[in-house]
Every structure is written in structure tokens, then in C-alpha cells.
Coordinates of C-alpha atoms in Angstrom, one line a residue:
M27 CA 65.8 -44.5 59.4
A28 CA 65.5 -42.7 56.0
R29 CA 62.0 -40.9 57.0
G30 CA 63.7 -40.0 60.6
K31 CA 66.5 -38.5 58.7
K32 CA 64.5 -36.8 56.5
A33 CA 62.1 -35.3 59.4
A34 CA 65.9 -34.2 61.1
I35 CA 66.7 -32.1 57.8
G36 CA 63.3 -30.8 57.9
F37 CA 63.6 -29.7 62.1
I38 CA 66.7 -28.0 60.7
F39 CA 65.6 -26.2 57.8
I40 CA 63.0 -24.6 59.9
T41 CA 64.8 -23.8 63.0
L42 CA 67.5 -22.1 60.7
L43 CA 64.5 -20.6 58.4
I44 CA 63.7 -18.8 61.6
D45 CA 66.7 -17.9 62.5
V46 CA 67.8 -16.0 59.5
I47 CA 64.3 -14.7 59.0
G48 CA 65.2 -12.6 61.9
F49 CA 68.6 -11.7 61.4
G50 CA 67.7 -10.4 57.9
L51 CA 65.2 -7.8 59.5
I52 CA 67.6 -5.8 60.7
I53 CA 69.4 -5.1 57.9
P54 CA 67.8 -2.4 55.6
V55 CA 67.6 -0.3 59.2
M56 CA 70.7 -0.6 60.8
P57 CA 72.4 2.2 59.2
K58 CA 69.9 4.2 59.8
L59 CA 69.9 3.0 63.6
I60 CA 73.6 3.5 63.7
S61 CA 73.4 7.2 62.1
D62 CA 70.5 8.1 64.7
L63 CA 72.7 6.6 67.7
L64 CA 75.8 8.8 66.7
G65 CA 73.2 11.9 65.5
I66 CA 75.2 12.0 62.0
N67 CA 74.0 11.9 58.7
N68 CA 76.9 10.5 56.8
I69 CA 76.5 7.1 55.0
S70 CA 80.5 6.8 54.7
V71 CA 81.1 7.4 58.7
A72 CA 78.1 5.0 59.3
A73 CA 79.4 2.3 57.1
Q74 CA 82.9 2.5 59.3
Y75 CA 80.9 1.6 62.4
G76 CA 78.7 -0.8 60.8
G77 CA 82.1 -2.9 60.2
W78 CA 83.2 -2.6 63.5
L79 CA 80.4 -3.8 64.5
T80 CA 80.5 -6.9 62.4
F81 CA 84.0 -7.3 63.7
A82 CA 83.0 -7.5 67.4
Y83 CA 80.7 -10.3 66.6
A84 CA 83.7 -12.1 64.4
I85 CA 86.4 -11.9 67.2
M86 CA 84.2 -13.3 69.4
Q87 CA 83.0 -16.3 66.9
F88 CA 86.2 -17.0 66.1
L89 CA 87.7 -17.6 70.0
F90 CA 84.2 -19.4 70.7
A91 CA 83.5 -21.3 67.7
P92 CA 86.2 -23.9 68.5
V93 CA 84.5 -24.4 72.1
L94 CA 81.3 -25.0 71.0
G95 CA 82.1 -27.4 68.2
N96 CA 84.2 -29.1 70.5
L97 CA 81.1 -29.5 73.0
S98 CA 78.7 -30.4 70.6
D99 CA 81.0 -33.3 69.7
Q100 CA 80.9 -34.9 73.5
Y101 CA 77.3 -33.5 74.4
G102 CA 76.0 -33.4 71.1
R103 CA 74.1 -31.0 68.8
R104 CA 71.1 -30.1 70.1
P105 CA 71.8 -28.3 73.3
V106 CA 74.5 -25.9 72.1
L107 CA 72.0 -25.6 69.5
L108 CA 69.5 -24.1 71.7
I109 CA 72.0 -22.1 73.5
S110 CA 72.7 -20.5 70.5
L111 CA 69.1 -19.4 69.6
F112 CA 68.5 -18.1 72.9
G113 CA 71.4 -16.3 72.6
F114 CA 70.6 -14.4 69.7
G115 CA 67.3 -13.5 71.6
I116 CA 68.7 -11.6 74.1
D117 CA 71.3 -10.1 71.5
Y118 CA 68.0 -8.3 69.6
L119 CA 66.7 -7.3 73.1
F120 CA 70.2 -5.8 73.4
L121 CA 69.8 -3.9 70.4
S122 CA 66.1 -3.1 70.7
F123 CA 66.5 -1.0 73.6
A124 CA 70.5 0.3 72.9
P125 CA 70.1 4.0 73.8
T126 CA 74.1 4.5 72.7
I127 CA 76.4 2.8 70.1
G128 CA 78.1 1.1 72.9
W129 CA 75.0 -1.0 73.6
L130 CA 74.9 -2.1 70.0
F131 CA 78.5 -3.5 70.2
I132 CA 77.6 -5.2 73.7
G133 CA 74.9 -6.7 72.2
R134 CA 77.2 -8.2 69.3
L135 CA 79.8 -9.5 71.7
I136 CA 76.5 -11.8 73.1
A137 CA 75.4 -13.2 70.0
G138 CA 79.9 -14.0 68.7
V139 CA 79.9 -16.2 72.0
T140 CA 76.5 -17.9 71.5
G141 CA 76.3 -17.6 67.6
A142 CA 76.7 -21.4 66.8
S143 CA 73.5 -22.2 65.2
F144 CA 75.1 -22.6 61.6
T145 CA 78.2 -24.5 63.1
T146 CA 76.2 -27.0 64.7
A147 CA 73.7 -27.3 62.0
T148 CA 76.4 -28.0 60.0
A149 CA 77.9 -30.9 62.0
Y150 CA 74.2 -31.9 62.8
I151 CA 73.4 -32.2 58.5
A152 CA 76.8 -34.1 58.3
D153 CA 75.9 -36.5 61.4
I154 CA 72.6 -37.5 59.1
S155 CA 74.4 -37.4 55.7
T156 CA 75.7 -39.8 53.1
N157 CA 78.1 -39.6 50.7
E158 CA 75.5 -39.5 48.0
N159 CA 73.5 -37.1 49.2
R160 CA 75.7 -35.0 51.5
A161 CA 75.7 -32.0 49.4
Q162 CA 72.3 -31.6 48.9
N163 CA 71.6 -31.5 52.4
F164 CA 74.2 -29.0 53.1
G165 CA 72.2 -27.4 50.0
M166 CA 69.0 -27.3 52.9
I167 CA 71.0 -24.8 54.9
G168 CA 72.0 -22.6 52.1
A169 CA 67.8 -22.5 51.1
A170 CA 67.3 -21.6 54.6
F171 CA 69.3 -19.1 54.2
G172 CA 68.0 -17.8 51.0
V173 CA 63.8 -18.2 51.8
G174 CA 64.9 -16.8 55.2
F175 CA 66.4 -13.7 53.0
I176 CA 63.2 -13.4 51.3
I177 CA 60.8 -13.0 54.1
G178 CA 63.3 -11.2 56.5
P179 CA 64.6 -8.1 54.8
M180 CA 61.5 -7.3 53.4
L181 CA 59.5 -7.7 56.2
G182 CA 62.4 -5.5 58.0
G183 CA 62.2 -3.1 55.1
I184 CA 58.3 -2.4 55.8
L185 CA 58.8 -2.3 59.7
G186 CA 61.2 0.1 59.2
E187 CA 59.0 2.3 58.2
Y188 CA 57.2 2.5 61.7
G189 CA 61.0 3.1 63.2
A190 CA 64.5 1.8 63.1
R191 CA 63.9 0.0 66.3
V192 CA 60.6 -1.8 65.4
P193 CA 62.5 -4.6 63.6
F194 CA 64.8 -5.5 66.5
F195 CA 61.9 -6.4 68.4
V196 CA 60.2 -8.8 66.4
A197 CA 63.4 -10.4 65.6
A198 CA 63.9 -10.8 69.4
G199 CA 60.5 -12.2 69.3
L200 CA 61.3 -14.7 66.7
A201 CA 64.9 -16.0 67.8
L202 CA 62.9 -16.8 71.4
A203 CA 60.5 -18.7 69.6
N204 CA 62.6 -20.3 67.4
G205 CA 64.7 -21.5 70.7
L206 CA 61.4 -23.0 72.2
Y207 CA 60.4 -24.6 69.1
G208 CA 63.8 -26.5 68.9
Y209 CA 63.5 -27.2 72.6
F210 CA 60.0 -29.3 72.0
V211 CA 61.0 -30.6 68.2
L212 CA 64.6 -31.0 67.5
P213 CA 66.1 -34.7 68.1
E214 CA 69.9 -35.3 68.6
S215 CA 71.8 -36.2 65.9
L216 CA 74.8 -37.5 67.1
D217 CA 75.1 -41.1 68.6
K218 CA 76.6 -41.5 71.8
S219 CA 79.3 -44.2 70.2
N220 CA 80.5 -41.2 68.0
R221 CA 81.0 -38.8 70.5
R222 CA 84.3 -37.7 72.2
P223 CA 85.6 -36.0 75.1
F224 CA 85.6 -32.0 75.3
E225 CA 90.0 -31.3 75.4
W226 CA 90.6 -28.0 75.7
R227 CA 93.8 -28.0 73.9
R228 CA 91.6 -28.3 70.5
A229 CA 88.7 -26.3 72.0
N230 CA 90.8 -23.1 70.8
P231 CA 91.1 -21.3 67.7
V232 CA 94.9 -22.2 67.1
G233 CA 94.3 -26.2 68.6
S234 CA 91.5 -26.4 66.7
L235 CA 93.0 -25.1 63.2
M236 CA 95.7 -27.2 64.1
Q237 CA 93.8 -30.3 64.2
L238 CA 93.3 -29.5 60.4
K239 CA 96.9 -30.7 59.7
K240 CA 95.8 -34.1 60.3
Y241 CA 94.0 -33.9 57.1
P242 CA 96.2 -32.2 54.0
A243 CA 94.2 -33.6 51.5
V244 CA 91.7 -30.9 52.0
A245 CA 93.9 -27.8 53.0
G246 CA 93.3 -26.4 49.7
L247 CA 89.6 -27.0 49.5
V248 CA 89.6 -25.2 53.1
V249 CA 91.5 -22.3 51.9
S250 CA 89.0 -21.9 48.6
L251 CA 86.2 -21.8 51.5
V252 CA 87.8 -19.1 53.3
L253 CA 88.5 -16.6 50.1
I254 CA 84.7 -17.4 49.3
Y255 CA 83.6 -15.8 52.7
L256 CA 86.1 -12.6 52.7
A257 CA 84.9 -12.1 49.4
S258 CA 81.3 -12.2 50.4
H259 CA 81.6 -9.4 52.4
A260 CA 81.8 -7.2 49.8
V261 CA 77.9 -8.1 49.5
Q262 CA 77.5 -8.5 52.8
S263 CA 78.8 -5.4 54.5
N264 CA 78.4 -3.2 52.0
W265 CA 75.1 -3.9 50.3
S266 CA 73.1 -1.2 52.1
F267 CA 75.7 1.6 51.9
F268 CA 76.5 1.0 48.5
N269 CA 73.0 1.3 47.7
I270 CA 72.2 4.5 49.3
E271 CA 74.9 6.3 48.3
K272 CA 74.7 5.2 44.7
F273 CA 71.6 5.2 43.7
H274 CA 69.7 6.8 47.4
W275 CA 67.6 3.5 48.3
S276 CA 65.5 4.0 51.0
P277 CA 65.0 0.9 53.5
K278 CA 62.1 -0.4 52.0
K279 CA 64.0 -0.9 48.3
I280 CA 66.6 -2.5 50.2
G281 CA 64.4 -4.9 51.7
I282 CA 62.8 -6.1 48.5
S283 CA 66.6 -6.2 46.9
L284 CA 67.5 -8.7 49.8
G285 CA 64.2 -10.4 49.5
L286 CA 65.4 -11.5 45.6
V287 CA 68.5 -12.3 46.7
G288 CA 66.8 -14.7 49.2
L289 CA 64.3 -15.9 46.5
L290 CA 67.4 -16.6 44.1
V291 CA 69.8 -18.4 47.2
G292 CA 66.6 -20.6 48.1
G293 CA 66.1 -21.6 44.7
V294 CA 69.7 -22.3 44.1
Q295 CA 70.8 -24.0 47.1
G296 CA 67.4 -25.7 48.0
G297 CA 66.4 -26.9 44.4
L298 CA 69.1 -26.1 41.3
V299 CA 72.1 -28.1 43.7
R300 CA 69.9 -31.2 44.0
I301 CA 69.2 -31.2 40.1
V302 CA 72.4 -30.1 39.1
N303 CA 74.9 -31.8 41.5
P304 CA 74.2 -35.0 40.8
K305 CA 74.6 -34.6 36.7
I306 CA 77.7 -32.6 36.7
G307 CA 79.3 -33.9 40.1
N308 CA 80.9 -31.7 43.2
E309 CA 84.0 -30.7 41.4
K310 CA 82.4 -29.2 38.0
S311 CA 79.6 -27.5 40.6
I312 CA 82.6 -25.8 42.6
Y313 CA 84.4 -24.6 39.1
Y314 CA 80.8 -22.9 37.7
G315 CA 80.0 -21.6 40.7
L316 CA 83.3 -19.6 41.4
A317 CA 83.3 -18.6 38.0
L318 CA 79.6 -16.8 38.7
Y319 CA 80.3 -15.6 42.0
T320 CA 83.3 -13.3 40.0
L321 CA 81.1 -12.1 37.4
G322 CA 78.7 -11.3 39.6
L323 CA 80.8 -9.2 41.9
L324 CA 82.6 -7.4 38.5
L325 CA 79.0 -6.7 37.4
F326 CA 78.1 -5.0 40.7
A327 CA 81.5 -3.1 40.8
F328 CA 80.3 -1.4 37.2
A329 CA 77.1 -1.1 37.9
S330 CA 75.5 2.4 36.3
E331 CA 71.6 1.9 37.0
S332 CA 70.0 1.0 40.1
W333 CA 68.0 -1.8 38.1
M334 CA 71.2 -3.4 37.1
M335 CA 71.6 -4.5 40.8
F336 CA 68.6 -6.7 40.5
V337 CA 70.1 -8.1 37.3
F338 CA 73.2 -9.2 38.3
L339 CA 71.9 -10.6 41.4
I340 CA 71.3 -13.6 39.0
P341 CA 75.0 -14.5 38.0
Y342 CA 75.9 -14.3 41.6
C343 CA 73.4 -15.8 43.0
L344 CA 73.8 -18.9 40.6
G345 CA 77.3 -19.2 42.3
G346 CA 75.6 -20.7 45.1
I347 CA 76.1 -24.1 43.6
A348 CA 79.8 -24.1 44.7
G349 CA 79.4 -24.1 48.6
P350 CA 77.5 -27.2 49.2
A351 CA 79.8 -28.9 47.0
L352 CA 82.9 -27.5 48.7
Q353 CA 81.5 -28.5 52.1
S354 CA 80.6 -31.9 50.9
I355 CA 84.1 -32.9 50.1
I356 CA 85.8 -31.6 53.1
S357 CA 83.2 -32.9 55.6
G358 CA 83.6 -36.3 53.5
N359 CA 87.1 -36.3 54.4
I360 CA 86.9 -36.1 58.0
P361 CA 85.8 -38.9 60.6
P362 CA 82.0 -38.4 62.1
N363 CA 83.6 -37.8 65.4
E364 CA 85.6 -35.0 64.4
Q365 CA 82.6 -33.4 62.6
G366 CA 81.5 -30.7 65.5
E367 CA 85.6 -30.4 65.6
L368 CA 85.6 -29.5 61.7
Q369 CA 82.8 -27.3 62.1
G370 CA 84.1 -25.2 64.8
A371 CA 87.7 -24.9 63.1
L372 CA 85.6 -23.9 60.0
T373 CA 83.6 -21.7 61.8
S374 CA 86.8 -20.0 63.2
L375 CA 88.2 -19.5 59.7
I376 CA 85.0 -18.0 58.4
S377 CA 84.9 -15.8 61.7
A378 CA 88.1 -14.7 60.9
T379 CA 87.0 -13.4 57.5
S380 CA 84.3 -11.4 59.4
I381 CA 86.9 -9.9 61.6
I382 CA 89.0 -8.6 58.5
G383 CA 86.4 -8.7 55.6
P384 CA 83.8 -5.9 56.9
L385 CA 86.6 -3.7 58.0
M386 CA 88.2 -4.0 54.6
M387 CA 84.8 -3.5 52.4
T388 CA 83.6 -1.0 54.6
N389 CA 86.4 1.1 54.9
L390 CA 87.4 0.8 50.6
F391 CA 84.1 2.0 50.8
A392 CA 84.3 5.0 53.0
Y393 CA 87.7 6.1 51.1
F394 CA 86.7 5.7 47.8
T395 CA 82.9 7.6 48.7
A396 CA 84.4 10.5 51.3
A397 CA 84.9 13.8 50.0
S398 CA 88.4 13.7 49.6
T399 CA 88.5 10.6 47.3
P400 CA 90.8 11.4 44.7
I401 CA 88.8 8.6 42.6
Y402 CA 85.0 8.3 43.7
F403 CA 84.3 4.7 43.1
P404 CA 81.5 3.0 45.3
G405 CA 82.1 -0.4 43.9
A406 CA 85.9 -1.0 44.7
A407 CA 84.7 -3.2 47.8
F408 CA 82.9 -5.5 44.7
L409 CA 85.9 -5.6 42.7
L410 CA 87.9 -6.7 45.4
G411 CA 85.6 -9.2 46.6
A412 CA 85.8 -10.2 42.3
I413 CA 89.9 -10.9 42.6
F414 CA 89.3 -13.1 46.0
M415 CA 86.8 -15.1 44.2
A416 CA 89.2 -15.8 41.5
F417 CA 91.9 -16.7 43.9
S418 CA 89.5 -19.0 45.3
L419 CA 88.7 -20.8 42.2
V420 CA 92.8 -21.3 41.8
W421 CA 93.0 -22.8 44.8
A422 CA 89.7 -25.2 44.5
Y423 CA 91.6 -26.2 41.5
R424 CA 94.8 -27.0 43.2
G425 CA 93.0 -28.5 46.2
L426 CA 90.7 -30.9 44.2
H427 CA 93.9 -32.3 42.3
T428 CA 95.6 -33.1 45.3
K429 CA 95.8 -37.5 45.1
R430 CA 94.6 -38.0 48.7
V431 CA 91.1 -35.8 48.2
K432 CA 87.8 -38.1 47.9
K433 CA 85.7 -36.4 45.9

């Protein structure tokens, strides 16, 4: 049984790894592709369109994540995960052939509908984890993200030298190959005895979130998790635009920097979490991690030299010890037959941050870098992210001191 669970975690790791490589491939060239399709040479305007593209993806995921989460509680994790993977392949094909900016939006809408790979993966991990190893297993998701971001953006930066569309073709091939890989090797994790019927009243964002009211003990922790994701858009949505604007980075250098992010995130969540969490526990992991996230964002905001962005990635990425610990506590307070619904609800909330976050951060960047701005401050979004992280720490403290929480 233990060997089977380890093999299952390995399958999830490889599946998500290939998925993240495909996603990472397109990041370094997205600003150039947007600019080419719009026929402009204005990074502030391109950043605003980048925010709206993320918005399109997020709004569809907000609406459909609860549906897919509830479907996985009835039919199992495997079929939902495979649908998601093939959906990403179709998305990248749309992006590869996009003749106008409208096609980019269509591709993002498709990906938002089917984009449940991380949602279903977290439910999958919860299915096969125990209280003792849940945080470490959730860390494997972060490790896949990290390693994928070593390979994906670096490869995307190199491929981008041959054309802005080349990385999209490669990403499409990887996503479709990933779906085939999952079809042949990914086992089902949810036993039929732990499944429950699909209910539309629970398979929508409002109904799914209302179900969280049954577990008031984790409410503060859910707010903390949501604030982490909202703050992270200061980096996710702005990294390329900020470094192009302030330090004149090329797609290749952006790819290298994101590769370093991947190396650090993979090392922290795939290795450090497994060492630190058992020694200091979930609660201290959350406090230390959120403090490091806040510090990293503050340093990004006021960086004055290009090399500083690489150095300041260290404290920021070390903050990654917080996420698996938070997810472990939240998941540990929810019954097995509602894990898919839980992850669907969390994904809806996280998608809501992806609706608000990119628009907030990219428009903040655009405002403080526009020719008419009263104060030139490209790091404004990082500063706002640091404030959100500080509030996340406060909410985590409140949530963890609720007597009903099982730590």
C-alpha cells in the first residue's frame, strides 16, 4: 500500500511537472506576442492587456472549478485531471495560431474552463495522505511547480529568440503528450466508498463557498491562503513587465530569472519542507514563511540594481514553507468525501484573486510607469503585495488560535 501511494505521488509529480513546463514556456514571450498583435511598442499598455488575459482565464476558472471539483467527488480524480490536461493542449494551439488579440482571449477562456489540474491534484494528494505526511505531500505540488519553472521559462526564453510563437507550439505538444501519459499511467485515488453524488446546488461558486461555512474553524486560514495568492500576483503578473521596464531585460534573461525561481521553489517545497515541517510543525512554518514572503516583496519593490532581483528571490522563495502547511491544516479538517468540493471551493477563491490580482497589479504598474504619472515607481505592485502578505500573517495567527482547528 505504501509503495502504491509513493508511486501515485510520483505520477502526480510528473504530470504536473510537464504541465508547468508548458505554462512556463510562454511567460518570457507573452509581452512580445501581445505587443506584436497590437502593433505597439509600449510595455505599459501590453501589461494592461496581460492583466485582462489573466482575468479571462480566472473568471472561467472561478465559475467552473466547483463543477469539476464536485464531478471529481462523484466520478474520481483521474478523468477530471485528464480532461484538464487535454484542455490545456487545445488552449496552447489557439495561442500558437492566434492572428489577433481576440484569439488569445479565446484560448484563455478554454483553459479556464478545463484548468483543474492543480485543483484535482490537491484533492488527489489529500486522498492518499495521512496527517503525518500531508504537508510534505502537498509540498510535492510546489516542487513540481518549481522544477517546471526551472525548465519551462529558460527553454521559453531560448525558443523565444526564434519567434514569439515557437514556445506556444512546444507547450501544446507537451500538454497533449502529458494527457496521453496520464491516460496510461495515472491510477484513480478516490475509492468508490468515499464518493458522493453530484449536486448542482453545491457545484457553483456561491454554493461551493457556502459549504465552507460548515467548517468555521478553518475560515481564518482560508482567508490567509486567499491573501497569499492575491499578493503573489505582484510577482506572477508583473515580473516580466517590471524587469523589462526598469532593467531592460531580454526574454532570455527573464527566462533565466524564472528558472532560478523554479530552482528555489523546487528546493524549498520538494526538499526543505520535508526537513523543516516535521521539526517546527505547521504553525511555525506558516509564521516564518509569511514573514519571508513579506520581506521578499518589500525588497523587490525598492530594488535599484538588476542583480538585486536575483538575490531577493531567496527570501521570497523561502516563504514557500507556508503554503503546504496551510493546505495541510485546512485539508486535515475536512472529511475525505468532500476533498474535491473543498479544493473546488478553494480554487474558486484563488481564481477570484486571479480576477482581481492581475488587473490590480498590472494597472498599478501601468499607472506608476506611464508618462503622465506623478510619481515614477515601477515597484508599487510589489509594495502592495507585501501589505497583503502582512495581513495574511495576521489572519493565519487568528485562525490558528481558534480552538476548533486541528493542527
